[in-house]
Short mmCIF file of C-alpha atoms in Angstrom, two decimals:
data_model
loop_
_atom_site.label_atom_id
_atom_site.label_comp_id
_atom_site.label_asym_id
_atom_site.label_seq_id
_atom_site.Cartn_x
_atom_site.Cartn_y
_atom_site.Cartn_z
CA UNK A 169 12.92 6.61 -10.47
CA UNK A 170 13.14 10.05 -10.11
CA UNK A 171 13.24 11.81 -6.67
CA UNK A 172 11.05 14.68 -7.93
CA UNK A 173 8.27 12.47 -9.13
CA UNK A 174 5.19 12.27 -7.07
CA UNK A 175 5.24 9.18 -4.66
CA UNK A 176 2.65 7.60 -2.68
CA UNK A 177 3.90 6.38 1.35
CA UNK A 178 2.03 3.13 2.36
CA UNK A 179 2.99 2.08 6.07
CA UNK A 180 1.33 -1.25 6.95
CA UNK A 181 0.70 -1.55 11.04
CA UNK A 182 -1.00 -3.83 13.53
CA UNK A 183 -3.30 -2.10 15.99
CA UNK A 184 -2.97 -2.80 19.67
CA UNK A 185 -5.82 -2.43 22.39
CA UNK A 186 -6.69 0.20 24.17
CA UNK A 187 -8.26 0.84 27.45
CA UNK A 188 -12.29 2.11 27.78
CA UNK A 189 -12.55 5.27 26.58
CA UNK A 190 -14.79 5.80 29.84
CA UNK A 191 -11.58 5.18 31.91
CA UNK A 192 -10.01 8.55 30.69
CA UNK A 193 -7.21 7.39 29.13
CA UNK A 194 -5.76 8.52 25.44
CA UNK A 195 -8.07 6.36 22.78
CA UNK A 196 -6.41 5.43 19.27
CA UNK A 197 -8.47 8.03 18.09
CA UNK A 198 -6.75 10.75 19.64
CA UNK A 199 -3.33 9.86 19.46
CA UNK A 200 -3.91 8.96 15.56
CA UNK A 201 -5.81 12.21 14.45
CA UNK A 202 -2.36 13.74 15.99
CA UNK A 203 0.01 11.93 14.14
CA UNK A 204 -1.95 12.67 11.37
CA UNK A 205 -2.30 16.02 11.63
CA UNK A 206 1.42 16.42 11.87
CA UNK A 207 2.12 14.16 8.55
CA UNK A 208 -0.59 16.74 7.16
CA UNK A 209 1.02 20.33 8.48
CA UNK A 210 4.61 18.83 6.36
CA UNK A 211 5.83 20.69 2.76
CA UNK A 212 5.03 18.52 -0.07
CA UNK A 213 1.96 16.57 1.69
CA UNK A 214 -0.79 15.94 -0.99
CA UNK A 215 -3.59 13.82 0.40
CA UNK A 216 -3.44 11.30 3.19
CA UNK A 217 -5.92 7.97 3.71
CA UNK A 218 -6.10 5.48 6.44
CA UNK A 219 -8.58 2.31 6.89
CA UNK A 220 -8.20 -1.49 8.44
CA UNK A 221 -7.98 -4.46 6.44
CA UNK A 222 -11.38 -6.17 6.01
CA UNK A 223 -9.95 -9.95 6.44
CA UNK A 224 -8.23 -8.87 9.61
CA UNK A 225 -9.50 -5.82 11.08
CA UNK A 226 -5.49 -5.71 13.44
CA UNK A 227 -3.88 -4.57 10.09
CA UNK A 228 -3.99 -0.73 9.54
CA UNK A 229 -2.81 0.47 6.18
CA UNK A 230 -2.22 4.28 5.94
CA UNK A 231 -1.47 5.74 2.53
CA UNK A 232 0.17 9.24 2.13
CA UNK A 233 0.52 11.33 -1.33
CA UNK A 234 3.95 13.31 -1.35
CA UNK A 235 5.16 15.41 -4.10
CA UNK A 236 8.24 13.94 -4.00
CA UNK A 237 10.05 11.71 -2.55
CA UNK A 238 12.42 14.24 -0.73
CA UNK A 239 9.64 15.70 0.71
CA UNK A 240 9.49 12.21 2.59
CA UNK A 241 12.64 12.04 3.00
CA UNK A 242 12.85 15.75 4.29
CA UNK A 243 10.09 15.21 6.68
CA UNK A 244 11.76 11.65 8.23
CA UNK A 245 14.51 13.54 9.18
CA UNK A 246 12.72 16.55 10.77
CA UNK A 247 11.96 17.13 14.53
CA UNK A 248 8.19 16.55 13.93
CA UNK A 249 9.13 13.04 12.66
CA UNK A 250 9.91 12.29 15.94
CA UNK A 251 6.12 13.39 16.98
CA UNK A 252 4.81 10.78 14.50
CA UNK A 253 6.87 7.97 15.61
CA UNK A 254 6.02 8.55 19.15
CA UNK A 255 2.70 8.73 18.23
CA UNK A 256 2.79 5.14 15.92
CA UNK A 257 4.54 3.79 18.84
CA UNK A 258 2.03 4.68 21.62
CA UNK A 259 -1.01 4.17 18.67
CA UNK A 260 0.37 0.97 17.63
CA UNK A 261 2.01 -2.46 18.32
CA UNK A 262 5.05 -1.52 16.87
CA UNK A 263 7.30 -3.30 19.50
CA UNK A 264 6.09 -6.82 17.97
CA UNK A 265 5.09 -5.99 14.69
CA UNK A 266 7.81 -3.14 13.39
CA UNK A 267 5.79 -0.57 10.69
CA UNK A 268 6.49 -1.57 7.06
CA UNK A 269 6.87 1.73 5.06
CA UNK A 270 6.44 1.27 0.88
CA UNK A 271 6.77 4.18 -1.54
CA UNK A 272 5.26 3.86 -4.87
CA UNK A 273 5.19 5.42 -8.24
CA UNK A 274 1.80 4.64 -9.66
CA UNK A 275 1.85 4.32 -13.51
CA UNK A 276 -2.62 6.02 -13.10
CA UNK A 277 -4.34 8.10 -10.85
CA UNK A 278 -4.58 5.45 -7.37
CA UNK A 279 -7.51 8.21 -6.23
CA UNK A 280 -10.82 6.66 -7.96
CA UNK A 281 -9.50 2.84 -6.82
CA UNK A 282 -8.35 4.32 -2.54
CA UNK A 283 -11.83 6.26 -2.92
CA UNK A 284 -13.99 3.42 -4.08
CA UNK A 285 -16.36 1.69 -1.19
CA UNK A 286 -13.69 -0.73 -1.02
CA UNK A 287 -10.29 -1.41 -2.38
CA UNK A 288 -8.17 -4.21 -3.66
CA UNK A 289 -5.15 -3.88 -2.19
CA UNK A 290 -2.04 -6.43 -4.10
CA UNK A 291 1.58 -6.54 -3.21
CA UNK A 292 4.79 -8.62 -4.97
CA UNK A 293 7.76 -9.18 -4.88
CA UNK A 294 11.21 -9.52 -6.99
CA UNK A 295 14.92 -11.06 -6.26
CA UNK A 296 17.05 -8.28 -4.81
CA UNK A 297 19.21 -6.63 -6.79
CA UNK A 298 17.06 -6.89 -10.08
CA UNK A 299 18.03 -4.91 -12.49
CA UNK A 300 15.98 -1.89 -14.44
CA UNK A 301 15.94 -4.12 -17.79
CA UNK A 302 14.23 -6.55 -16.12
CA UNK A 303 11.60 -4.47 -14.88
CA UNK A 304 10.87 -3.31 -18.57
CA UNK A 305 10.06 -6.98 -19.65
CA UNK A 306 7.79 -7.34 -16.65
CA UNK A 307 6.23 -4.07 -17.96
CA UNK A 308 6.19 -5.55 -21.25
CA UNK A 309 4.00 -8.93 -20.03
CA UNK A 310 1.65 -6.25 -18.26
CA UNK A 311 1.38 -4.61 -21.43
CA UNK A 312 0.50 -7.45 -23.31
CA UNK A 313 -2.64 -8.41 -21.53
CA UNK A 314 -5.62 -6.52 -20.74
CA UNK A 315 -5.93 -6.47 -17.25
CA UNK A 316 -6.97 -3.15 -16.68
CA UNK A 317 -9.57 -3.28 -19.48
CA UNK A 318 -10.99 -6.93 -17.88
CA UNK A 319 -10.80 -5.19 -14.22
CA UNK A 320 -12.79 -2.46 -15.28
CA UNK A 321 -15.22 -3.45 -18.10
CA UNK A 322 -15.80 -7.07 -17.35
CA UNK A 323 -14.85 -6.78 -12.66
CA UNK A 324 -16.81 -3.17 -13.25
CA UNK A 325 -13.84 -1.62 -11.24
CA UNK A 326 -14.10 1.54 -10.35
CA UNK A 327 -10.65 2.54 -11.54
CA UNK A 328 -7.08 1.00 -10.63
CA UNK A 329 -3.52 1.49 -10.34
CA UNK A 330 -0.39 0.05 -10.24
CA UNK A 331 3.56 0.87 -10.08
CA UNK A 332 7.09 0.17 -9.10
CA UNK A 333 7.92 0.18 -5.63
CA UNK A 334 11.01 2.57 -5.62
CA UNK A 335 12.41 1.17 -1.52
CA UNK A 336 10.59 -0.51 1.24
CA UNK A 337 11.62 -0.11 4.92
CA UNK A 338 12.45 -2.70 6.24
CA UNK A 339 14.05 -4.14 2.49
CA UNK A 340 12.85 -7.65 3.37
CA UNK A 341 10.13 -6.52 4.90
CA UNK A 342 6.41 -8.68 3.94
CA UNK A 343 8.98 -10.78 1.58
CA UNK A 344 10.61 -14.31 1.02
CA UNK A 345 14.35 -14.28 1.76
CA UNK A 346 16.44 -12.68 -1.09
CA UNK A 347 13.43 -10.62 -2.21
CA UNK A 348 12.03 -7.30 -1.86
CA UNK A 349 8.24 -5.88 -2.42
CA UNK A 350 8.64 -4.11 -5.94
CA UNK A 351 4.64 -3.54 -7.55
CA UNK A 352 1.97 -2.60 -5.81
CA UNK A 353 -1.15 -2.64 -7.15
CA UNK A 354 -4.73 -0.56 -5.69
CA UNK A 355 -8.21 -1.57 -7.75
CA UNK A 356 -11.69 0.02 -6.67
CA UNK A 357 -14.77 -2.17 -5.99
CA UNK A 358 -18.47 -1.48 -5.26
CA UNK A 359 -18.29 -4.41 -2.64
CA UNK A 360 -15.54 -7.30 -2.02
CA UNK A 361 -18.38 -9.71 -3.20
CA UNK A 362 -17.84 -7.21 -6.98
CA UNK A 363 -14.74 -8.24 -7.02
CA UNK A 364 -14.41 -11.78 -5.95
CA UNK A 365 -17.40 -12.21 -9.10
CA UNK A 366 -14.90 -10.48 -11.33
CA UNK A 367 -12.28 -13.32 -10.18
CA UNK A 368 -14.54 -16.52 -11.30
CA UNK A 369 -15.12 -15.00 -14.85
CA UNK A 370 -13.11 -16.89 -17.92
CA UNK A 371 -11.76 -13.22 -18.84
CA UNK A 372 -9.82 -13.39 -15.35
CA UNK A 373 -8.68 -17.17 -15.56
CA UNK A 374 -7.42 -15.12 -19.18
CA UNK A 375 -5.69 -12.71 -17.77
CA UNK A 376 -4.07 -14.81 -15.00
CA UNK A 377 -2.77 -17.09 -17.75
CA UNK A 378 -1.38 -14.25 -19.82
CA UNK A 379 0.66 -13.17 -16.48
CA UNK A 380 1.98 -16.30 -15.84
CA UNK A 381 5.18 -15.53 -17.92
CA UNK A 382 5.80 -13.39 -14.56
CA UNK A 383 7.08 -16.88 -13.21
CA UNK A 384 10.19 -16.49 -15.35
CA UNK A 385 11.53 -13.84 -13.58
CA UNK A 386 10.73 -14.99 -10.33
CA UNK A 387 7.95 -12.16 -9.53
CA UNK A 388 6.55 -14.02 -6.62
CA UNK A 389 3.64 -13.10 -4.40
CA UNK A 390 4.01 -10.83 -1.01
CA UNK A 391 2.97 -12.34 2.57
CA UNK A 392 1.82 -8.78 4.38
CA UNK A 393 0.50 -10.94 7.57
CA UNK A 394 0.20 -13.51 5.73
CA UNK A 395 -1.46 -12.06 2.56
CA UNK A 396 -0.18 -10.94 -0.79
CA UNK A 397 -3.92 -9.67 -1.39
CA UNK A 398 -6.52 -8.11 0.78
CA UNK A 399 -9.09 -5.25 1.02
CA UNK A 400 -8.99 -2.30 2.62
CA UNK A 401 -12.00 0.63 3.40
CA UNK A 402 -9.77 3.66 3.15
CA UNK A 403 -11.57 6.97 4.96
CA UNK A 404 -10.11 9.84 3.67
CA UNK A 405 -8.03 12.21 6.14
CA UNK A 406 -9.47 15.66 6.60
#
């Protein structure tokens, strides 16, 4: 993948608990809005969102549009980076659950699908080490069944997304040993009960089927907290 190709930043946290707000002390609000000001002040920022997984309201999932990936990259090892990790660290619980950063090249627009009421939010994995060829016969098995058109004209999703995950920090990071996250996927729904309707229909048993070839090449599920799928309402950042 190509450095100057635009590249979207997902870091999965946990949330920690804070204080009464009427005791004076810094609220998550405060020390968020300032981290997030300072990922939004940074060359090459597009569009940032943020929002807590519905299933388990601990895991905070902030997405972040770059440019480019060196625009990340550039920004990580700036002086403000170290005013956005002290402010995950004092926002977060980042001493017992480490961040996990994933950058992804989406193969549509993720917008309509992180903008919709709520979002489907998928993660998998791959062996390390596998190789670009093999990624083009996964593509191929995606190409040769209709999920998109069965998400959006029979699960009346608001629009989707998926892509390659180009690194993940930390490698093994929401993973079985000897594998890495590699395709992320982001769908749009009018409400999680939308979407779990779309997944009872014989067009998704279908496309399931059609995607079981995946098995060959060991493309396993992710365990983010113990989930390879979840939902997410994503606000977006002003």
């Amino acid at each position: 993948m190509s450095s100057s190709q635009a590249i979207t930043e997902t870091i999965v946290l946990r949330t920690k608990t804070f204080p009464d707000p009427a005791e004076g002390k810094p609220t998550f609000s405060s020390i968020f809005f300032n981290s997030a000001h300072t990922v939004k002040a940074q060359p090459g920022f597009i569009r940032q969102y943020w929002g807590n997984q519905v299933e388990d309201p601990t895991v905070f999932l902030w997405s972040i549009d770059w440019k480019s990936l060196e625009d990340q990259i550039t920004f990580e090892k700036s002086n403000h980076y170290r005013i956005f990790k002290f402010g995950l660290n004092n926002a977060f619980n980042i001493e017992e659950f480490p961040p996990l950063l994933i950058y992804t090249k989406f193969d549509h627009d993720p917008i309509p699908a992180i903008e919709a009421p709520v979002t489907e939010v998928a993660f998998y994995t791959v062996p390390y080490g596998t190789k670009e060829e093999t990624k083009r016969e996964i593509d191929a098995v995606f190409a040769n069944v209709p999920v998109m058109e069965g998400v959006t004209k029979v699960g009346k999703s608001t629009g989707g997304a998926t892509g390659w995950v180009s690194k993940t920090n930390p490698q093994n990071g929401g993973a079985v040993e000897g594998h890495t996250i590699a395709y992320h996927g982001v769908f749009g729904y009018a409400s999680i009960e939308d979407h779990m309707r779309w997944r009872e229909t014989p067009e998704h048993a279908q496309v399931i089927e059609g995607l079981s070839e995946l098995s060959k090449f060991d493309f396993k599920d992710s365990d983010i907290f113990g989930k390879s799928m979840f939902h997410v309402v994503f606000k977006k950042g002003s």
